[in-house]
């Protein structure tokens, strides 16, 4: 299984970015796919997740600003980020698990991408 993220970059506060996570060896709707983020020196944080049935959940700090979606035909998960704030600056990683529901603990995810940096300043 390989997960490859793209779409990160630098943006001004209030701007938007769309992250993509393309999977190979893993069917996008076969389990839960999620986005996590981490700032150096801080604990990894779950940002958004989409279960195999399409149920989504978000951390409170991004609700109303971020949207996770999945294109099953392309085996790709997206994270549309709008109204970005400096505190959204982090390394964003895509993760996947065979579980149909989305565990909150990052340790329960089996597959990880290499990450894409998002900087808001």
CSV table of C-alpha atoms in Angstrom, one decimal:
chain,number,residue,atom,x,y,z
A,1,UNK,CA,0.0,0.0,0.0
A,2,UNK,CA,1.2,3.4,-0.9
A,3,UNK,CA,-0.3,6.8,0.0
A,4,UNK,CA,1.1,9.9,-1.8
A,5,UNK,CA,0.1,13.3,-0.7
A,6,UNK,CA,0.3,16.5,-2.7
A,7,UNK,CA,-1.1,20.0,-2.7
A,8,UNK,CA,0.7,21.6,0.3
A,9,UNK,CA,2.4,24.9,0.1
A,10,UNK,CA,2.5,28.4,1.5
A,11,UNK,CA,-0.5,30.6,1.7
A,12,UNK,CA,-1.6,33.8,3.4
A,13,UNK,CA,-4.1,33.8,6.2
A,14,UNK,CA,-7.6,33.5,4.8
A,15,UNK,CA,-6.4,31.6,1.8
A,16,UNK,CA,-7.2,28.1,0.6
A,17,UNK,CA,-5.4,24.9,-0.3
A,18,UNK,CA,-6.6,21.5,-1.4
A,19,UNK,CA,-4.6,18.5,-0.3
A,20,UNK,CA,-4.8,15.2,-2.2
A,21,UNK,CA,-3.9,11.7,-1.1
A,22,UNK,CA,-3.7,9.1,-3.9
A,23,UNK,CA,-3.6,5.5,-2.8
A,24,UNK,CA,-2.3,2.4,-4.5
A,25,UNK,CA,-2.8,-1.1,-3.2
A,26,UNK,CA,-5.7,0.2,-1.1
A,27,UNK,CA,-9.2,0.9,-2.3
A,28,UNK,CA,-10.3,4.3,-1.0
A,29,UNK,CA,-13.7,3.2,0.2
A,30,UNK,CA,-12.5,-0.1,1.8
A,31,UNK,CA,-11.9,1.5,5.1
A,32,UNK,CA,-11.3,4.8,6.9
A,33,UNK,CA,-9.0,7.4,5.4
A,34,UNK,CA,-7.9,10.4,7.4
A,35,UNK,CA,-5.8,13.4,7.6
A,36,UNK,CA,-3.5,14.1,10.5
A,37,UNK,CA,-1.2,17.1,11.1
A,38,UNK,CA,1.8,17.7,13.3
A,39,UNK,CA,3.8,20.6,14.3
A,40,UNK,CA,7.4,19.8,15.4
A,41,UNK,CA,7.5,19.3,19.1
A,42,UNK,CA,3.8,18.8,19.4
A,43,UNK,CA,1.5,15.7,19.4
A,44,UNK,CA,0.0,14.6,16.1
A,45,UNK,CA,-3.6,15.7,15.7
A,46,UNK,CA,-6.4,14.2,13.8
A,47,UNK,CA,-7.9,16.7,11.4
A,48,UNK,CA,-10.6,15.0,9.4
A,49,UNK,CA,-11.6,11.5,8.5
A,50,UNK,CA,-14.0,9.7,6.2
A,51,UNK,CA,-15.3,6.2,6.9
A,52,UNK,CA,-16.0,3.5,4.4
A,53,UNK,CA,-19.7,4.5,4.4
A,54,UNK,CA,-18.9,8.1,3.8
A,55,UNK,CA,-19.3,9.4,7.3
A,56,UNK,CA,-17.0,12.3,8.0
A,57,UNK,CA,-15.7,13.8,11.2
A,58,UNK,CA,-13.6,16.8,12.0
A,59,UNK,CA,-11.6,18.2,14.8
A,60,UNK,CA,-13.5,21.2,16.3
A,61,UNK,CA,-10.8,23.7,15.2
A,62,UNK,CA,-11.4,23.1,11.5
A,63,UNK,CA,-15.2,22.6,11.4
A,64,UNK,CA,-16.8,24.8,8.8
A,65,UNK,CA,-13.4,25.5,7.2
A,66,UNK,CA,-12.1,22.1,6.0
A,67,UNK,CA,-13.9,19.5,4.0
A,68,UNK,CA,-12.8,15.9,3.5
A,69,UNK,CA,-14.0,14.1,0.4
A,70,UNK,CA,-13.2,10.9,-1.5
A,71,UNK,CA,-13.2,10.0,-5.1
A,72,UNK,CA,-13.5,6.2,-5.2
A,73,UNK,CA,-12.8,5.9,-8.9
A,74,UNK,CA,-9.5,7.6,-8.4
A,75,UNK,CA,-8.7,6.0,-5.0
A,76,UNK,CA,-8.0,9.5,-3.8
A,77,UNK,CA,-9.0,11.5,-0.7
A,78,UNK,CA,-9.0,15.2,-0.6
A,79,UNK,CA,-8.9,17.8,2.1
A,80,UNK,CA,-10.2,21.2,1.0
A,81,UNK,CA,-8.9,23.8,3.4
A,82,UNK,CA,-10.4,27.3,3.4
A,83,UNK,CA,-10.1,30.4,5.6
A,84,UNK,CA,-6.7,29.1,6.6
A,85,UNK,CA,-5.1,30.4,9.8
A,86,UNK,CA,-1.5,30.5,11.0
A,87,UNK,CA,-2.3,27.9,13.5
A,88,UNK,CA,-3.1,25.5,10.6
A,89,UNK,CA,0.6,25.5,9.8
A,90,UNK,CA,1.8,21.9,10.1
A,91,UNK,CA,2.9,18.8,8.2
A,92,UNK,CA,-0.2,17.1,7.0
A,93,UNK,CA,-0.2,13.3,6.6
A,94,UNK,CA,-2.7,11.1,5.0
A,95,UNK,CA,-3.5,7.8,6.8
A,96,UNK,CA,-5.6,4.7,6.1
A,97,UNK,CA,-7.0,1.8,8.0
A,98,UNK,CA,-9.0,-1.3,7.0
A,99,UNK,CA,-11.5,-0.5,9.7
A,100,UNK,CA,-14.8,0.7,8.4
A,101,UNK,CA,-15.0,3.3,11.2
A,102,UNK,CA,-12.4,5.9,11.9
A,103,UNK,CA,-10.4,5.4,15.1
A,104,UNK,CA,-9.4,8.7,16.8
A,105,UNK,CA,-5.9,7.4,17.7
A,106,UNK,CA,-3.3,7.7,15.0
A,107,UNK,CA,-1.7,4.5,16.2
A,108,UNK,CA,-4.7,2.6,14.8
A,109,UNK,CA,-3.9,3.5,11.2
A,110,UNK,CA,-1.9,1.0,9.3
A,111,UNK,CA,-0.8,3.1,6.3
A,112,UNK,CA,0.8,6.5,6.0
A,113,UNK,CA,1.9,8.9,3.4
A,114,UNK,CA,5.1,10.9,3.5
A,115,UNK,CA,3.4,14.2,4.3
A,116,UNK,CA,3.0,17.5,2.7
A,117,UNK,CA,3.8,20.8,4.4
A,118,UNK,CA,1.2,23.6,4.8
A,119,UNK,CA,2.4,27.0,5.9
A,120,UNK,CA,0.0,29.8,6.6
A,121,UNK,CA,1.7,33.2,7.2
